[in-house]
Amino acid sequence: MSKNIESHLEENRVYTPSEEFSQSARISSMSQYRKLYKESIDKPDVFWAREAAELQWQQPWSQVFDWKAPFAKWFVGGKLNVAENCVDRHATSSRRNKAAIIFEGEPGDRRVITYAELQREVCKFANILEKNGVKSKDRVLIYMPMIPEAAIAMLACARIGAVHNVVFGGFSADSIVDRLEDSGATYVVTADGGWRRGKIVPLKENVDVALQRYGKVRKVIVHQRCGNEISMTPSRDVWWHDEAQNVKSTHRAKAFDSEHPLFLLYTSGSTGKPKGILHTSGGYLTGTYSTFKYIFDIRDTDVYWCTADVGWITGHSYIVYGPLANGATQVMYEGAPNQPDFGRFWKIIEDHGVSIFYTAPTAIRAFIKAGDHFPAAHDLSSLRLLGSVGEPINPEAWMWYHRQIGGERCPIVDTWWQTETGAIMISPLPGCTPCKPGTATLPFFGVDAAILDEAGNVCKANEGGKLVIRKPWPSMTRTIYGDKARFRKTYWSDYSGIYTAGDGARRDKEGNFWIVGRIDDVLNVSGHRLGTAEVESALVAHPAVAESAVVGRPDELKGQGVVCFVTLKEGKESSEALRRELREHVGRTIGAIAKPDDIYFAPALPKTRSGKIMRRLLKELVTTGEISGNITTLDDAQVIINLQKCIKP
Ligand code: WT7
C-alpha cells in the first residue's frame, strides 16, 4: 500500500518572461533569485531587517525575530503605526496627489481618492472612532460593501490600535453573531447596504438582526451607500457622515509595538466553528509589503486591480496593506463580475488602463464558461502582469488566462498562500521564474517550504506529501484567537516545530511546487492516494467541461471509487456518449487508476463564498445521499437541491 500521494499528471509547457519584462523587473534572473533566496534562508535576520527598514518605524527593533515554536515575535521592541506607513508616508511625499484608489461602484459611479485625500479620510474616521469611545485593542467588526470606506475603516482601526475583524458582506446575521461572540467585539462599522447584481444587500438590517442576539455592542457607525431605508437605534447607531461633521481631518498617529494585534479574520475549517486567525503589526506589514513589491513588481505607473473582497485575507493583504504600503494606485470595484454581463471586468480594465490584474481560478473558469466573446470585445493591451490565487489553477484555465486575457505577453503569478500565512508564500517572480501552467513554482524569500511524508522525511521528486513550512516568517499568524490549544493542534502537531498547511503537494524535478488538493480531500483508490486537483484538471482540459469536482465514495473492492461532478461550457449538452468519452479521457490523461466510477453532470458546484469548491459536501452526498453537515459557508443552497436531483434522477 502506498502511503504517499501519487502523481500522474505531467505538464511540459514552459513559459518564460519576455526579455523586455525581465530587464525592467526587480528580480530579473534566476541566479539573482537563488542568491537572495539563499541569503533569506541562511540569514533571515539580514534579509528581513533590510525589507522592514524600507518601512517607517518610530522606534527601531532590538531583535529581528524571537522563535519559541509555535509562537513567533518579529521586530521585537520595534514600534510603528501601520496606517501611517500605508497612508501618511505617501501623503507627505511626491505621491501626495497620486491616486490611491480608483473606485467603481456596481451602478457605474466613479471616484478617485488620492493619498492626500485618503489621509484626511482615515484621520477623520480615526477621530470618529475615538470620539465614540473606541480604545486600543478593542475589537471592531467591519461589515461593509467593497467601497473605499471599508479600507478607510480598517486603516482607521490600525491607526488607533483597535483590532478590526472584517466580515464578508455576503455573510448572514448568524455569521456576524458567531464572530461578535468569539472576538468579544464592542463596535460595529457597517453601511445601509451595498450593490450586488443590481440589488441592495441589506447590511444594516443584518447587523440589526445579529445585535438582537448579542448585547455587547456599544456603537454602530453606519456609512450611507445606497440610501435604502434602515432603522437607526437611538444612542447606539450613528451616521458616519453626521459624525464626520464634527471631527478634524488631522490625527496624530501613535506608535504601537510591532507585536500589537492588527486584525482578526475568521476562516472556516472543513469542520467545526470558524477560527479567528490573529495577525499582528510589524511582521505582517513587512511580509505584505515585501511580497507585493517583488511578486507584482509594482511601479508608480501601474494601475493594479485585485478582484477579491476585503472580507477575505486577499483583500486585507493585497488590496489594503500590501499595495498601500507600496504607494500603489489601484482599482476597487464594488459589484459582481457578471453585472450587467460577463464583460464587466474587461470593460473596467479597458476604462481604467489596468496593468496588473489579480483574480481567482473560480472566476477564470466562470469566464471560460461564459464565452470568449466577452474579453474579445475589449482592449486589454494595458495589462502587463496577471495573478491567480485561491485554488490550484487548472492548466487549461491557465492557458486561457494567458491567451485570452494576457495576450500571450503577460507573465502569470500563481500565488499559493493562506489566511494563516498572511502573505504569499509560493509564487513565481514575474521577471525570472519559468512557469508551467498549474504550478505556483518556487518559494518566496525567507519561506522554507518542503514536502514531507508521514514519517517526516522530505519526499523525492514527484512524490506527493504534506506541504510544510520549516522556519518562521514575518507575516505568520500568531495564534487562533482565544484558543492556543487549537492553534497547536491544527498547524503544529504533525511534525515538531514545523507548520503544516493542510495541503497535499509534490515538487517536480525543477523544484516547482504543485498543490494536489487539501489533505482531507485526498482519494484512496486501491491503495493509491490521488489528489483531487489532477483528476479535476484532466476533466477541465476536455473541451466540453467548464468545471469539475472529484470526491471519493466508499467502495468494497477499491476502498474508494472516483466520483466526478462536472459542469459544461455554454452550448454543450450532457449525454451518455459524453460521459463515456470523459471517462476514457481521464484514463488516457492520468491512468486507468483514476478512471471515474461515476460522472454526474451538474448545473453548478457547491462553493464557499470565496469560490472554493466544497468537496466535503459532495463526498457526503455521494456517500449518504444527503447533506447533514454544516452548510453555513455555502454560497448558494439551491445548488445542493439540484445536485440531489442529479444523483437520484
Ligand atoms: C487555501 C487557503 C490565500 C488567499 C486566498 C485563500 C488554497 C490558495 C492557491 C494556489 C493552489 C491554493 C490552498 C490553501 N490555495 N492559493 N495558488 N494554488 N491552492 O485563502 O481561504 O485561507 O485558503 O487555498 O488549499 O491552503 P484561504
XYZ file of C-alpha atoms and ligand atoms in Angstrom:
676
model
C 0.000 0.000 0.000
C 1.376 3.338 -0.926
C 1.137 5.955 1.803
C 2.223 8.889 -0.291
C 0.050 10.846 -2.671
C 0.758 9.740 -6.207
C 1.050 11.989 -9.173
C 0.130 11.052 -12.694
C -0.365 14.359 -14.440
C 2.534 15.698 -16.378
C 2.809 19.236 -17.683
C 5.645 20.121 -20.005
C 4.697 23.525 -21.383
C 7.129 26.142 -20.041
C 6.712 29.917 -20.316
C 9.478 32.354 -19.527
C 9.036 36.124 -19.245
C 9.977 38.264 -22.228
C 13.388 39.899 -22.190
C 11.692 43.278 -22.038
C 9.772 42.313 -18.899
C 12.815 40.765 -17.239
C 15.105 43.680 -17.889
C 12.960 46.186 -16.051
C 11.949 43.816 -13.214
C 13.377 43.989 -9.696
C 14.461 40.352 -9.894
C 15.472 39.702 -13.462
C 17.290 36.379 -13.408
C 17.086 33.038 -11.667
C 20.622 33.440 -10.361
C 19.586 36.691 -8.677
C 16.555 34.894 -7.187
C 18.669 31.983 -5.950
C 21.251 34.258 -4.390
C 18.685 36.296 -2.479
C 16.718 33.177 -1.567
C 19.820 31.586 -0.107
C 20.558 34.675 1.936
C 16.951 34.835 3.155
C 17.114 31.232 4.395
C 20.659 31.264 5.784
C 20.408 34.733 7.318
C 16.712 35.571 7.692
C 17.544 38.357 10.132
C 19.653 40.104 7.482
C 17.119 39.704 4.685
C 14.043 40.720 6.723
C 15.760 43.597 8.509
C 16.539 45.079 5.093
C 12.920 44.719 3.955
C 11.479 46.109 7.193
C 13.858 49.068 7.060
C 12.012 50.292 3.953
C 9.045 50.999 6.227
C 8.759 53.805 8.736
C 9.478 52.869 12.353
C 9.004 55.233 15.245
C 11.310 53.078 17.340
C 13.800 50.578 15.902
C 13.628 46.895 16.853
C 16.290 45.296 19.026
C 15.913 41.763 17.648
C 14.640 40.690 14.204
C 12.763 37.672 15.494
C 12.206 35.546 18.529
C 11.059 31.982 17.871
C 9.695 29.715 20.559
C 7.750 27.300 18.388
C 4.932 27.703 17.602
C 4.956 31.300 18.833
C 6.865 33.961 16.932
C 7.650 37.602 17.579
C 9.046 39.771 14.810
C 10.966 43.025 15.051
C 10.990 42.709 18.811
C 10.954 46.039 20.620
C 10.181 47.976 17.419
C 7.312 50.458 17.258
C 5.383 51.657 14.241
C 1.982 52.806 13.088
C 0.643 50.615 10.279
C -1.764 53.254 8.922
C 0.944 55.892 8.845
C 3.032 53.507 6.740
C 0.179 52.892 4.312
C -1.075 56.451 4.024
C 0.822 59.349 5.626
C 4.196 58.198 4.350
C 2.911 58.714 0.776
C 0.659 61.696 1.543
C 3.725 63.582 2.699
C 5.844 62.601 -0.323
C 5.719 63.243 -4.045
C 2.923 60.661 -4.134
C 0.694 63.129 -2.279
C -1.642 63.722 -5.228
C -1.273 60.289 -6.759
C -4.431 58.152 -6.956
C -4.525 55.593 -4.161
C -7.950 54.170 -5.017
C -9.858 54.400 -8.294
C -13.297 53.264 -7.250
C -16.078 51.985 -9.459
C -19.452 51.141 -7.939
C -21.617 48.449 -9.433
C -24.166 51.003 -10.741
C -21.264 52.726 -12.565
C -20.489 55.612 -10.169
C -16.796 56.508 -10.036
C -14.497 58.209 -7.529
C -10.748 58.771 -7.393
C -9.109 59.115 -3.974
C -5.566 60.458 -3.790
C -3.140 59.632 -0.993
C -3.677 63.131 0.466
C -7.448 62.585 0.472
C -7.070 59.102 1.898
C -5.025 60.595 4.724
C -7.804 63.078 5.542
C -10.483 60.371 5.400
C -8.540 57.934 7.568
C -7.736 60.678 10.104
C -11.371 61.754 10.233
C -12.567 58.218 10.800
C -9.879 57.602 13.435
C -11.230 60.675 15.234
C -14.791 59.376 14.854
C -13.818 56.025 16.372
C -12.058 57.702 19.293
C -14.918 60.131 19.856
C -17.243 57.137 20.113
C -15.063 55.536 22.738
C -13.005 53.005 20.741
C -9.720 52.246 22.519
C -6.543 50.397 21.627
C -7.126 46.606 21.399
C -10.943 46.958 21.291
C -12.390 44.656 18.624
C -14.282 46.421 15.842
C -16.406 44.328 13.483
C -16.474 45.768 9.963
C -19.336 44.608 7.714
C -19.176 46.679 4.562
C -19.593 46.558 0.805
C -16.488 46.753 -1.424
C -16.207 50.521 -1.243
C -13.305 52.758 -0.171
C -14.901 53.252 3.265
C -14.167 49.582 4.035
C -10.435 50.234 3.608
C -10.728 53.583 5.407
C -12.379 51.905 8.402
C -9.671 49.222 8.532
C -6.868 51.790 8.337
C -8.516 53.990 10.967
C -8.655 50.999 13.345
C -4.994 50.315 12.673
C -4.209 53.969 13.292
C -5.631 53.921 16.819
C -4.524 50.376 17.671
C -8.026 48.862 17.564
C -8.309 45.317 16.193
C -10.513 45.022 13.124
C -12.499 41.967 12.221
C -13.847 42.290 8.707
C -16.819 40.069 7.968
C -17.557 39.483 4.287
C -20.682 41.425 3.247
C -22.202 38.274 1.763
C -22.345 36.547 5.146
C -25.545 36.309 7.164
C -26.602 37.636 10.557
C -25.650 34.234 12.051
C -22.056 34.616 10.901
C -21.958 38.107 12.413
C -23.174 36.777 15.762
C -20.569 33.975 15.799
C -17.762 36.435 15.140
C -19.009 39.051 17.604
C -19.196 36.421 20.307
C -15.851 34.825 19.619
C -13.982 38.130 19.353
C -15.916 39.952 22.088
C -16.330 42.937 19.759
C -17.876 46.119 21.162
C -18.154 48.242 17.997
C -19.560 47.687 14.516
C -18.923 49.646 11.325
C -21.385 48.958 8.526
C -23.337 50.561 5.687
C -27.032 50.869 4.928
C -26.483 48.496 2.019
C -24.211 47.580 -0.867
C -24.871 46.881 -4.548
C -24.699 43.286 -5.781
C -26.176 42.107 -9.114
C -28.370 45.184 -9.299
C -29.877 44.589 -5.872
C -29.213 46.107 -2.477
C -27.614 43.796 0.104
C -29.291 44.809 3.401
C -26.152 45.119 5.518
C -27.555 47.276 8.311
C -30.635 45.091 8.568
C -28.418 42.006 9.036
C -26.464 43.818 11.752
C -29.732 44.700 13.500
C -30.802 41.058 13.489
C -27.391 39.989 14.837
C -27.453 42.585 17.608
C -30.760 41.230 18.912
C -28.738 38.180 19.921
C -25.534 39.879 21.075
C -25.796 42.716 23.541
C -22.223 43.935 23.989
C -22.026 46.378 21.070
C -21.845 49.977 22.258
C -21.953 51.806 18.939
C -22.777 51.065 15.326
C -21.335 53.529 12.825
C -23.273 53.470 9.561
C -21.997 54.666 6.203
C -24.659 55.725 3.707
C -24.063 53.906 0.429
C -27.395 53.016 -1.193
C -29.868 55.323 0.529
C -32.190 52.401 1.287
C -34.450 52.786 4.263
C -32.997 51.459 7.509
C -33.816 51.829 11.166
C -31.382 53.580 13.480
C -31.437 52.658 17.162
C -31.097 55.889 19.140
C -27.917 56.238 21.242
C -26.451 53.064 19.662
C -26.424 53.848 15.933
C -24.760 56.917 14.379
C -24.301 58.011 10.765
C -20.723 58.212 9.520
C -21.465 61.456 7.619
C -23.030 63.121 10.679
C -20.064 62.242 12.832
C -17.681 63.486 10.141
C -19.137 66.995 10.518
C -17.713 67.310 13.994
C -14.183 65.933 13.752
C -10.856 67.216 12.483
C -9.230 65.855 9.361
C -5.888 65.527 11.106
C -4.951 62.911 13.672
C -1.666 62.234 15.405
C -0.651 58.617 14.905
C 0.699 56.872 17.983
C 3.389 54.232 17.689
C 2.384 50.672 18.580
C 4.508 47.705 19.440
C 5.490 45.558 16.460
C 3.506 42.682 18.022
C 0.403 44.802 18.670
C -2.637 42.905 17.271
C -3.716 44.329 13.917
C -6.685 42.193 12.974
C -8.676 39.020 13.385
C -10.003 37.226 10.345
C -12.208 34.172 10.663
C -11.587 31.257 8.368
C -13.838 28.264 8.170
C -12.103 24.996 8.759
C -13.540 21.969 6.968
C -15.270 21.128 10.264
C -16.045 22.940 13.466
C -16.504 26.594 14.199
C -14.531 29.244 12.290
C -11.065 30.043 13.606
C -10.138 33.627 14.494
C -6.771 33.990 12.811
C -4.743 36.681 14.573
C -2.246 38.855 12.737
C -0.018 41.473 14.327
C 1.598 44.669 13.053
C 5.292 44.908 12.118
C 5.831 41.421 10.724
C 2.552 41.325 8.824
C 3.183 44.701 7.230
C 6.744 43.750 6.286
C 5.536 40.489 4.730
C 2.735 42.024 2.691
C 4.887 44.997 1.683
C 7.785 42.869 0.502
C 5.753 40.205 -1.340
C 3.672 42.840 -3.106
C 6.792 44.725 -4.196
C 8.603 41.706 -5.651
C 5.760 39.475 -6.861
C 3.696 42.184 -8.540
C 6.863 44.133 -9.329
C 4.882 47.278 -8.656
C 5.749 50.653 -10.284
C 4.298 54.114 -9.759
C 2.959 53.967 -13.307
C 0.977 50.768 -12.679
C -2.755 50.504 -12.205
C -3.238 47.402 -10.071
C -6.538 45.596 -9.585
C -7.301 42.728 -7.217
C -10.857 41.442 -7.610
C -11.086 39.888 -4.137
C -13.341 41.230 -1.412
C -11.819 42.974 1.622
C -13.655 40.342 3.670
C -11.001 37.759 2.696
C -7.307 37.679 3.519
C -6.529 38.512 -0.124
C -8.401 41.788 0.353
C -6.539 42.547 3.574
C -3.064 41.772 2.268
C -3.353 42.696 -1.416
C -5.979 45.437 -1.506
C -5.319 47.256 1.746
C -1.935 46.654 3.392
C 0.465 45.434 0.672
C -0.492 47.851 -2.125
C -0.932 50.887 0.120
C 2.347 50.235 1.961
C 3.921 50.367 -1.518
C 2.133 53.588 -2.508
C 0.404 51.804 -5.391
C -2.549 53.014 -7.452
C -5.373 50.510 -7.519
C -8.844 49.953 -8.856
C -11.554 48.912 -6.422
C -14.819 47.516 -7.788
C -17.945 47.043 -5.712
C -20.006 44.522 -7.580
C -20.402 41.222 -9.362
C -18.289 40.078 -12.345
C -21.419 39.492 -14.441
C -23.225 42.771 -13.870
C -24.619 43.698 -16.354
C -22.826 40.802 -18.128
C -19.544 38.833 -18.176
C -17.844 41.737 -19.948
C -17.753 43.946 -16.849
C -14.214 43.102 -15.661
C -12.769 43.544 -19.152
C -14.513 46.880 -19.521
C -13.056 48.027 -16.196
C -9.562 47.007 -17.342
C -10.029 48.932 -20.587
C -11.617 52.008 -18.979
C -9.010 52.431 -16.233
C -5.943 51.115 -18.044
C -5.338 48.318 -15.543
C -1.798 46.948 -15.890
C -1.737 44.286 -13.147
C -4.763 42.055 -12.627
C -5.133 39.574 -9.731
C -8.100 37.194 -9.608
C -9.158 33.640 -8.673
C -9.392 30.388 -10.692
C -13.102 30.114 -9.897
C -13.670 33.457 -11.673
C -11.485 32.415 -14.596
C -13.480 29.198 -15.046
C -16.727 31.180 -14.932
C -15.405 33.437 -17.703
C -14.352 30.459 -19.801
C -17.820 29.019 -19.380
C -19.459 32.314 -20.399
C -17.513 32.504 -23.665
C -14.501 34.179 -25.296
C -16.513 36.928 -26.954
C -16.706 38.880 -23.679
C -12.973 39.608 -23.276
C -12.524 39.762 -27.052
C -14.779 42.831 -27.186
C -12.362 44.899 -25.068
C -8.904 46.370 -25.436
C -6.793 44.623 -22.790
C -3.438 45.862 -24.056
C -2.744 47.872 -20.884
C -2.191 44.597 -18.973
C 1.401 43.567 -18.292
C 1.070 41.082 -15.434
C -1.593 38.620 -14.253
C -2.076 36.844 -10.941
C -4.103 33.929 -9.603
C -4.990 32.917 -6.039
C -7.320 30.750 -4.004
C -7.190 27.290 -5.562
C -4.939 25.331 -7.867
C -5.366 26.871 -11.305
C -6.062 24.037 -13.741
C -3.572 24.066 -16.615
C -6.366 24.678 -19.155
C -7.641 27.657 -17.182
C -4.039 28.943 -17.012
C -3.713 28.657 -20.798
C -6.979 30.514 -21.358
C -5.919 33.280 -18.950
C -2.551 33.508 -20.711
C -4.082 33.687 -24.197
C -7.423 35.441 -23.876
C -6.559 37.919 -21.120
C -2.773 38.173 -21.178
C -2.496 38.280 -24.964
C 0.360 35.750 -24.571
C 2.610 38.564 -23.336
C 1.860 38.774 -19.594
C 3.591 36.594 -17.019
C 1.143 34.864 -14.635
C 1.966 34.715 -10.942
C 0.127 31.733 -9.442
C 0.358 32.644 -5.770
C -0.030 29.990 -3.059
C -0.732 31.173 0.462
C -3.387 31.081 3.195
C -5.258 33.259 5.668
C -2.809 31.885 8.221
C 0.346 32.733 6.283
C -0.714 36.381 5.901
C 1.292 36.868 2.735
C 2.170 34.964 -0.444
C 4.483 32.013 0.265
C 4.994 30.254 -3.073
C 4.858 32.123 -6.361
C 6.798 32.890 -9.496
C 8.717 36.164 -9.587
C 7.427 37.621 -12.836
C 10.777 38.747 -14.214
C 12.584 35.451 -13.923
C 10.689 32.294 -12.967
C 9.944 29.827 -15.763
C 6.244 28.970 -15.401
C 4.444 25.742 -16.154
C 0.647 26.013 -16.203
C -0.708 24.708 -12.897
C 2.257 25.173 -10.550
C 2.800 28.010 -8.070
C 6.508 27.295 -8.749
C 9.029 28.313 -6.060
C 9.040 29.682 -2.504
C 9.282 33.396 -1.857
C 12.293 34.781 0.018
C 12.529 33.530 3.573
C 9.986 30.752 3.021
C 11.445 27.344 3.858
C 8.763 25.254 2.162
C 9.071 21.481 1.839
C 7.027 18.353 1.255
C 7.205 15.672 3.915
C 5.971 12.109 4.124
C 4.160 10.746 7.181
C 7.459 9.908 8.883
C 8.741 13.443 8.392
C 11.201 12.677 5.587
C 11.477 15.017 2.626
C 9.668 13.444 -0.338
C 11.513 12.611 -3.543
C 10.777 14.488 -6.769
C 7.155 13.988 -7.854
C 6.287 12.076 -4.692
C 3.227 13.577 -3.013
C 3.154 14.503 0.665
C 2.256 17.257 3.082
C 3.193 20.840 2.354
C 5.012 22.349 5.338
C 6.972 25.479 6.247
C 10.012 24.737 8.381
C 11.046 28.214 9.535
C 9.063 31.143 10.948
C 8.233 34.061 8.641
C 7.192 37.639 9.492
C 3.529 37.558 8.413
C 2.666 34.213 10.008
C -0.446 34.063 12.181
C 0.424 34.394 15.842
C -2.410 32.237 17.164
C -6.081 31.314 16.875
C -7.803 33.974 18.948
C -8.548 32.618 22.402
C -7.545 29.051 21.531
C -3.834 28.277 21.683
C -4.543 24.562 22.044
C -6.429 24.501 18.746
C -3.625 26.543 17.152
C -1.038 23.941 18.205
C -3.220 21.027 17.207
C -4.264 22.372 13.795
C -0.946 23.598 12.444
C 1.894 22.350 14.616
C 1.144 18.797 15.690
C 2.163 16.736 12.647
C 5.890 17.459 12.968
C 7.723 19.160 15.811
C 8.278 22.906 15.283
C 7.068 22.738 11.672
C 3.983 24.446 10.208
C 1.584 22.091 8.369
C -0.540 23.879 5.785
C -3.142 21.130 5.297
C -2.449 20.934 1.561
C -1.117 17.940 -0.319
C 1.618 18.768 -2.796
C 4.557 17.487 -4.789
C 7.703 19.059 -6.212
C 8.767 18.323 -9.749
C 12.362 17.790 -10.863
C 12.944 21.539 -11.166
C 11.691 22.021 -7.607
C 8.329 23.540 -8.567
C 5.544 23.048 -6.030
C 2.299 21.536 -7.344
C -0.654 21.680 -4.975
C -2.685 18.490 -5.455
C -5.556 19.416 -3.127
C -6.452 19.612 0.545
C -5.148 16.625 2.535
C -8.682 15.969 3.825
C -9.913 15.568 0.239
C -7.269 13.086 -0.942
C -8.748 9.925 -2.542
C -7.572 6.427 -1.809
C -8.252 4.154 -4.768
C -6.990 0.561 -4.452
C -4.260 1.771 -2.147
C -3.262 4.626 -4.444
C -3.599 8.080 -2.915
C -4.761 10.593 -5.512
C -5.038 14.362 -5.098
C -8.278 15.920 -6.323
C -6.607 18.614 -8.411
C -5.104 16.302 -11.002
C -8.300 14.443 -11.851
C -10.187 17.732 -11.922
C -7.594 19.334 -14.176
C -7.798 16.378 -16.542
C -11.569 16.856 -16.800
C -11.298 20.623 -17.268
C -8.863 20.005 -20.106
C -11.713 18.412 -22.097
C -13.286 20.963 -24.463
C -16.832 20.413 -23.162
C -16.065 20.835 -19.456
C -16.134 24.138 -17.585
C -15.576 22.968 -14.026
C -15.259 19.786 -12.061
C -15.068 18.431 -8.544
C -13.837 14.968 -7.680
C -14.550 13.031 -4.484
C -14.134 9.502 -3.149
C -17.064 7.197 -2.324
C -16.683 4.055 -0.218
C -16.174 1.063 -2.496
C -15.953 -2.526 -1.291
C -13.348 -3.536 -3.814
C -11.196 -0.449 -4.257
C -11.524 1.245 -0.878
C -12.766 4.322 -2.646
C -14.350 4.852 -6.016
C -13.797 8.030 -8.038
C -16.915 10.164 -8.375
C -16.847 13.269 -10.559
C -19.178 16.214 -10.832
C -18.819 18.357 -13.938
C -20.425 21.498 -15.272
C -20.374 22.053 -19.013
C -19.487 25.110 -21.089
C -22.266 27.237 -22.605
C -23.847 25.362 -25.509
C -22.557 21.872 -24.565
C -25.085 19.108 -23.851
C -24.751 16.239 -21.417
C -25.167 12.724 -22.828
C -24.259 9.111 -22.212
C -21.691 9.384 -25.018
C -20.030 12.386 -23.405
C -19.927 10.549 -20.074
C -18.101 7.619 -21.699
C -15.808 9.992 -23.515
C -14.856 11.826 -20.310
C -14.171 8.544 -18.579
C -11.789 7.478 -21.339
C -10.267 10.949 -21.406
C -9.337 10.776 -17.688
C -7.978 7.268 -18.194
C -5.767 8.477 -21.030
C -4.550 11.617 -19.239
C -3.924 10.212 -15.761
C -4.123 6.442 -15.975
C -6.668 3.688 -15.532
C -6.446 4.027 -11.767
C -8.188 7.408 -11.891
C -10.966 6.399 -14.307
C -14.183 7.778 -12.820
C -16.705 5.267 -11.498
C -19.442 7.824 -11.877
C -19.725 11.153 -13.629
C -22.604 13.478 -12.807
C -23.496 16.457 -14.948
C -24.463 19.270 -12.583
C -25.835 22.743 -13.274
C -23.416 24.202 -10.670
C -20.947 23.071 -7.999
C -21.258 23.873 -4.293
C -18.797 26.594 -3.338
C -17.833 28.716 -0.395
C -18.499 32.415 -0.625
C -14.881 32.916 -1.636
C -15.299 30.486 -4.538
C -13.676 27.308 -3.233
C -15.372 24.046 -4.185
C -16.823 22.324 -1.091
C -15.834 18.703 -1.781
C -16.810 17.751 1.774
C -20.496 18.244 0.864
C -20.207 16.273 -2.359
C -18.500 13.456 -0.524
C -21.319 13.323 1.988
C -23.868 13.456 -0.807
C -22.403 10.514 -2.741
C -21.875 8.510 0.438
C -25.195 9.010 2.226
C -27.402 10.594 -0.452
C -27.942 13.587 1.826
C -26.250 16.588 3.366
C -26.331 16.895 7.127
C -23.021 18.697 7.680
C -22.560 22.385 8.347
C -23.505 24.429 5.266
C -23.262 27.937 6.717
C -20.321 28.788 4.467
C -22.126 27.542 1.328
C -22.748 30.280 -1.222
C -25.992 29.040 -2.734
C -28.126 26.390 -1.005
C -30.150 25.735 -4.209
C -27.042 24.107 -5.666
C -27.376 21.231 -3.181
C -31.012 20.639 -4.053
C -30.090 20.459 -7.746
C -27.241 18.069 -7.005
C -29.526 15.784 -5.030
C -31.766 15.623 -8.095
C -28.891 14.831 -10.398
C -27.576 11.913 -8.360
C -31.104 10.496 -7.912
C -32.777 11.388 -11.202
C -6.046 27.544 0.796
C -6.039 28.792 1.656
C -4.604 32.800 0.017
C -5.707 33.684 -0.161
C -6.980 33.066 -0.563
C -7.312 31.770 0.080
C -5.738 27.050 -1.478
C -4.714 29.222 -2.257
C -3.618 28.575 -4.011
C -2.832 28.389 -5.190
C -3.305 26.097 -5.053
C -4.220 27.446 -3.432
C -4.920 26.110 -0.644
C -4.713 26.882 0.650
N -4.906 27.881 -2.345
N -3.955 29.645 -3.264
N -2.235 29.412 -5.818
N -2.713 27.132 -5.671
N -4.066 26.211 -3.956
O -7.058 31.797 1.458
O -9.180 30.832 2.308
O -7.069 30.787 3.712
O -7.336 29.310 1.700
O -6.429 27.885 -0.535
O -5.644 24.944 -0.414
O -4.415 26.068 1.743
P -7.699 30.705 2.372
